[in-house]
Coordinates of C-alpha atoms and ligand atoms in Angstrom, one line a residue:
M30 CA 0.3 0.1 0.1
I31 CA 1.0 3.3 -1.0
T32 CA 2.3 5.7 2.9
A33 CA 1.7 9.1 0.5
D34 CA -2.5 7.5 0.0
R35 CA -2.6 6.5 2.3
A36 CA -1.7 9.8 5.0
I37 CA -3.9 11.7 2.2
A38 CA -7.1 9.5 3.3
A39 CA -6.3 9.6 7.4
Y40 CA -6.8 13.8 6.2
L41 CA -10.0 13.6 4.0
G42 CA -11.0 11.1 7.4
L43 CA -10.3 12.9 9.5
A44 CA -12.4 16.2 7.9
I45 CA -15.8 14.1 7.1
G46 CA -15.8 12.2 10.5
D47 CA -16.2 15.5 11.6
A48 CA -18.1 17.2 9.5
L49 CA -21.0 14.2 9.3
G50 CA -20.9 14.3 13.1
A51 CA -21.4 18.2 13.6
T52 CA -24.8 17.7 12.5
V53 CA -25.5 15.3 14.9
E54 CA -23.4 16.7 17.9
F55 CA -25.0 16.5 21.9
M56 CA -27.7 14.1 20.2
T57 CA -28.3 10.3 21.8
P58 CA -28.9 8.1 20.0
H59 CA -32.5 8.3 20.4
E60 CA -33.2 11.8 19.5
I61 CA -30.6 11.0 16.1
A62 CA -32.5 8.2 15.1
V63 CA -36.0 9.5 16.3
Q64 CA -35.0 12.9 13.4
Y65 CA -32.8 10.8 10.8
G66 CA -33.6 7.5 11.0
I67 CA -29.3 6.7 10.7
H68 CA -28.0 10.2 9.8
D69 CA -25.5 9.7 7.0
T70 CA -24.8 12.7 4.8
L71 CA -23.1 15.2 5.7
H72 CA -25.4 18.4 5.1
G73 CA -24.5 20.5 8.0
G74 CA -27.0 21.7 10.4
G75 CA -26.3 20.4 13.9
W76 CA -26.6 23.0 16.7
L77 CA -23.6 25.0 15.0
R78 CA -25.8 25.9 11.5
L79 CA -22.5 23.9 9.6
K80 CA -23.5 25.2 5.7
P81 CA -23.1 21.2 3.8
G82 CA -19.9 19.8 4.3
H83 CA -18.7 22.3 6.6
V84 CA -15.9 21.4 9.7
T85 CA -14.7 22.5 12.5
D86 CA -12.4 23.2 15.3
D87 CA -10.9 19.3 14.0
T88 CA -9.9 20.1 10.7
T89 CA -9.5 23.4 11.1
M90 CA -7.1 23.2 14.7
S91 CA -5.5 20.1 12.9
L92 CA -4.6 22.9 9.8
A93 CA -4.1 25.2 11.3
L94 CA -0.8 23.0 13.4
G95 CA -0.3 21.3 10.6
N96 CA 0.9 24.8 8.3
A97 CA 2.6 25.1 12.2
I98 CA 5.3 22.9 11.5
L99 CA 6.0 23.2 7.9
A100 CA 6.7 26.7 8.8
Q101 CA 8.5 26.3 11.9
G102 CA 10.4 22.5 9.7
S103 CA 9.8 20.2 13.1
V104 CA 7.3 20.5 15.7
D105 CA 7.4 23.6 18.2
A106 CA 5.3 23.6 21.4
L107 CA 5.8 27.7 20.5
A108 CA 4.8 28.5 16.7
A109 CA 1.9 25.5 17.7
A110 CA 0.5 27.7 20.5
Q111 CA 1.2 30.7 18.3
A112 CA -1.2 29.1 15.5
F113 CA -3.9 27.7 17.0
D114 CA -3.7 30.9 19.1
A115 CA -4.4 33.3 15.9
W116 CA -6.9 30.1 15.3
M117 CA -8.3 31.7 17.8
R118 CA -9.2 35.2 17.3
A119 CA -10.3 34.1 13.7
K120 CA -13.7 32.6 15.5
P121 CA -13.2 29.8 14.6
V122 CA -17.0 28.2 14.9
D123 CA -16.1 25.9 17.8
I124 CA -13.6 25.7 20.2
G125 CA -13.0 23.6 23.4
N126 CA -13.5 25.1 26.6
T127 CA -10.5 23.4 27.8
V128 CA -8.2 25.0 24.5
R129 CA -10.1 28.5 25.5
R130 CA -8.9 28.6 29.5
N131 CA -5.4 27.5 28.3
L132 CA -4.3 29.5 24.9
L133 CA -5.9 32.2 27.1
Q134 CA -3.5 31.4 29.9
F135 CA -0.5 31.2 26.9
R136 CA -1.7 34.9 26.4
K137 CA -1.1 36.2 29.3
T138 CA 2.6 33.9 30.1
G139 CA 3.7 33.1 26.5
N140 CA 4.2 29.8 28.0
P141 CA 3.3 26.7 25.6
E142 CA 3.1 23.9 27.9
A143 CA 0.2 24.8 30.5
P144 CA 0.1 23.5 33.9
Y145 CA 0.1 19.8 34.3
S146 CA -3.8 18.8 35.6
D147 CA -5.9 15.7 35.9
H148 CA -8.9 17.1 34.4
D149 CA -7.5 18.5 31.8
A150 CA -8.2 14.6 29.9
G151 CA -9.9 16.5 27.1
N152 CA -10.0 15.3 23.3
G153 CA -9.0 18.6 22.3
A154 CA -5.5 17.3 22.1
A155 CA -5.3 14.1 20.3
M156 CA -8.7 15.5 18.2
R157 CA -5.5 16.7 16.5
M158 CA -2.5 14.9 15.7
L159 CA -2.9 13.4 12.6
P160 CA 0.0 16.7 11.2
V161 CA 2.2 15.4 13.8
A162 CA 2.4 11.7 13.0
L163 CA 2.5 13.2 9.1
A164 CA 5.5 14.9 10.1
T165 CA 7.1 12.6 12.2
F166 CA 6.5 9.2 10.3
G167 CA 9.7 7.3 10.3
Q168 CA 11.5 8.9 13.2
T169 CA 12.4 7.2 16.4
E170 CA 10.0 6.6 18.5
Q171 CA 11.6 8.9 21.3
T172 CA 11.1 11.6 19.1
V173 CA 8.1 11.3 18.3
R174 CA 6.5 10.9 21.6
T175 CA 8.5 14.2 22.2
A176 CA 7.2 15.8 19.5
C177 CA 3.2 14.7 20.6
R178 CA 3.5 16.2 24.2
A179 CA 5.2 19.7 22.4
Q180 CA 1.6 19.8 20.8
A181 CA -0.4 18.1 23.2
H182 CA 0.2 20.4 26.2
V183 CA 0.2 23.6 24.8
T184 CA -3.5 22.9 25.6
H185 CA -4.4 19.1 27.3
H186 CA -1.0 19.0 30.0
S187 CA -2.9 15.2 31.3
A188 CA -1.1 11.6 31.4
L189 CA -4.5 10.7 29.7
S190 CA -4.7 12.9 27.3
D191 CA -0.7 11.8 26.0
A192 CA -1.9 8.6 26.2
A193 CA -3.9 8.7 24.3
C194 CA -3.0 11.0 21.4
E195 CA 0.7 8.9 21.7
C196 CA -1.1 5.9 21.3
L197 CA -3.3 7.9 18.2
V198 CA 0.0 9.0 16.9
F199 CA 1.3 4.8 16.6
M200 CA -1.4 3.8 15.0
V201 CA -1.8 6.5 12.5
Q202 CA 2.1 5.7 11.7
D203 CA 1.5 1.7 12.0
A204 CA -1.5 2.0 10.0
L205 CA 0.7 3.7 6.6
R206 CA 3.1 1.8 6.7
G207 CA 0.6 -0.7 5.7
A208 CA -0.5 -2.7 9.7
D209 CA -3.7 -4.4 9.1
K210 CA -6.4 -3.5 12.0
N211 CA -5.6 -6.2 13.5
Y212 CA -1.9 -5.4 14.1
L213 CA -3.0 -2.4 15.5
L214 CA -5.8 -3.6 17.9
H215 CA -3.1 -6.2 20.1
Q216 CA -0.3 -4.2 19.6
H217 CA -2.0 -0.3 20.6
A218 CA -5.6 0.2 21.3
H219 CA -5.0 -3.3 23.7
Q220 CA -2.1 -2.2 25.1
L221 CA -3.4 1.5 25.8
A222 CA -6.1 -0.1 28.0
A223 CA -3.7 -2.2 29.3
R224 CA -1.4 1.0 30.9
H225 CA -4.7 2.6 31.3
P226 CA -8.0 0.8 32.7
A227 CA -9.9 4.2 31.8
F228 CA -9.4 3.2 28.0
K229 CA -10.6 -0.8 28.6
F230 CA -13.3 -1.3 25.3
R231 CA -14.1 -4.8 25.0
A232 CA -16.2 -6.3 27.9
I233 CA -18.2 -2.7 28.2
K234 CA -21.3 -1.6 27.1
P235 CA -21.5 -0.7 23.5
A236 CA -20.2 3.4 24.4
S237 CA -23.3 5.6 23.9
N238 CA -23.1 9.7 24.0
P239 CA -20.0 10.2 24.3
S240 CA -19.0 12.7 26.0
G241 CA -15.7 14.9 25.4
Y242 CA -13.6 13.0 28.1
V243 CA -10.5 11.2 26.1
A244 CA -10.9 7.7 27.4
D245 CA -14.9 8.4 26.1
T246 CA -14.5 9.4 23.6
L247 CA -11.6 6.6 22.4
Q248 CA -13.9 4.0 23.3
A249 CA -16.2 4.6 21.2
V250 CA -13.2 5.5 18.6
F251 CA -12.0 1.9 18.7
Q252 CA -15.7 0.3 19.0
S253 CA -16.3 1.6 16.0
F254 CA -13.9 1.4 14.2
F255 CA -12.7 -2.0 14.6
D256 CA -15.6 -4.4 15.0
T257 CA -17.1 -3.2 11.3
N258 CA -14.8 -3.1 8.2
D259 CA -14.9 -0.3 6.3
F260 CA -14.7 3.9 6.1
R261 CA -18.4 3.9 5.9
D262 CA -20.4 1.1 8.3
C263 CA -17.1 3.4 10.7
L264 CA -18.1 5.9 10.1
I265 CA -21.7 6.1 10.7
D266 CA -20.9 3.4 13.6
V267 CA -19.4 6.1 15.4
V268 CA -21.3 8.9 14.7
N269 CA -25.1 8.0 15.3
R270 CA -24.0 6.8 18.5
G271 CA -24.4 10.8 19.4
G272 CA -22.6 12.8 22.1
D273 CA -19.2 14.7 21.0
A274 CA -20.5 13.2 17.7
D275 CA -17.9 15.5 15.8
T276 CA -14.1 14.3 17.1
T277 CA -15.1 10.2 17.4
G278 CA -16.4 10.8 14.2
A279 CA -12.9 13.0 13.0
I280 CA -10.2 11.0 14.9
A281 CA -12.4 7.2 13.6
G282 CA -11.5 9.3 9.4
M283 CA -8.6 9.5 10.4
L284 CA -7.8 6.2 11.8
A285 CA -9.8 4.2 8.7
G286 CA -9.0 6.9 5.6
A287 CA -5.2 5.4 6.9
V288 CA -6.4 2.0 7.1
Y289 CA -8.6 0.3 4.1
G290 CA -6.5 3.7 1.8
P291 CA -8.3 6.8 -0.5
E292 CA -10.9 4.7 -2.8
A293 CA -12.8 3.5 0.4
I294 CA -14.0 6.7 0.6
P295 CA -17.0 7.1 -0.3
D296 CA -17.8 9.7 -3.7
A297 CA -21.0 10.7 -1.7
W298 CA -19.2 12.0 0.8
L299 CA -15.8 13.4 -0.6
K300 CA -18.0 16.0 -3.7
A301 CA -20.1 16.9 -0.8
L302 CA -17.0 18.0 2.0
D303 CA -16.3 21.5 1.1
A304 CA -13.7 21.5 -1.5
D305 CA -11.1 24.3 0.3
I306 CA -10.9 22.7 3.2
R307 CA -11.0 19.2 0.1
S308 CA -8.1 20.2 -0.5
S309 CA -6.0 22.4 1.7
C310 CA -6.1 18.8 3.7
E311 CA -4.7 16.9 0.8
A312 CA -1.7 19.6 0.2
Q313 CA -0.8 19.5 3.4
A314 CA -1.3 15.7 3.6
L315 CA 2.1 15.8 1.0
A316 CA 3.4 18.8 2.3
L317 CA 3.7 17.5 5.8
L318 CA 4.8 13.6 4.7
K319 CA 7.5 15.2 2.8
M320 CA 8.8 16.9 5.4
A321 CA 9.6 13.6 6.9
G322 CA 11.4 13.0 4.0
E323 CA 8.8 10.6 2.4
S324 CA 9.0 11.2 -1.1
P325 CA 5.7 10.2 -2.5
K326 CA 6.2 6.5 -3.2
Ligands
LIG8 MN1 -15.1 20.3 16.9
LIG9 MN1 -16.7 18.3 19.6

């Protein structure tokens, strides 16, 4: 399988999952079923009243981070903090509470590392890890972990967030190398749950209405990702669980894109995705891989 194709599919998956999930963010599965039956189109709306095919902070923070990494030539905490601050000033459609609080703190102190807090275990750093996975592709494990934390700690400095961020980055990188889902399940998802029981996703009830707590988010994402067999089914399964559906959709879409590749992405969803977002995702995926020293094959 071709690394560059999978990187592009991961980025498009992130944006498509975000756009699909945003329509039903904060709804319960029952409310979704009453209103849509099964929600499966990128028609916008939701509490943010998005235009069809538009995305939210999950995708736009990822793109802001990726641009900062490209401008800097590396994953740098201060450059990331400045990029997120500029992103916040541009009045994004949505912004998480932890992100806002710690970016306001950064404005005051100039310190790009938020203070440690076990309470800051939301999914806001995990949702924007893809540019780090691409920029550090092929680097040593320690370099990858350091880069993950540099970007994550700007807004989320917590052990559970770190564990989730690093797990997702290693999963994406292995998928880009051609690893299959079974490998990702045993090498990464189960290992994460073994180290941090909050992430257990087997032998518990299906994660419905997942909150923004990163362990709830990954439970839903892992159940949908590992229990379905293609891109479309995975995304439909995860967003119809409701809750923080744009973020579960974004993370599941990233993983599903990386594993199943571009040909698995439904044409209707690709066409419905905002054209500027689509081309930004495609261009940035290639530029970040190039920065990592990966020539397109
Ligand atoms: Mn969002
Ligand atoms: Mn969200």
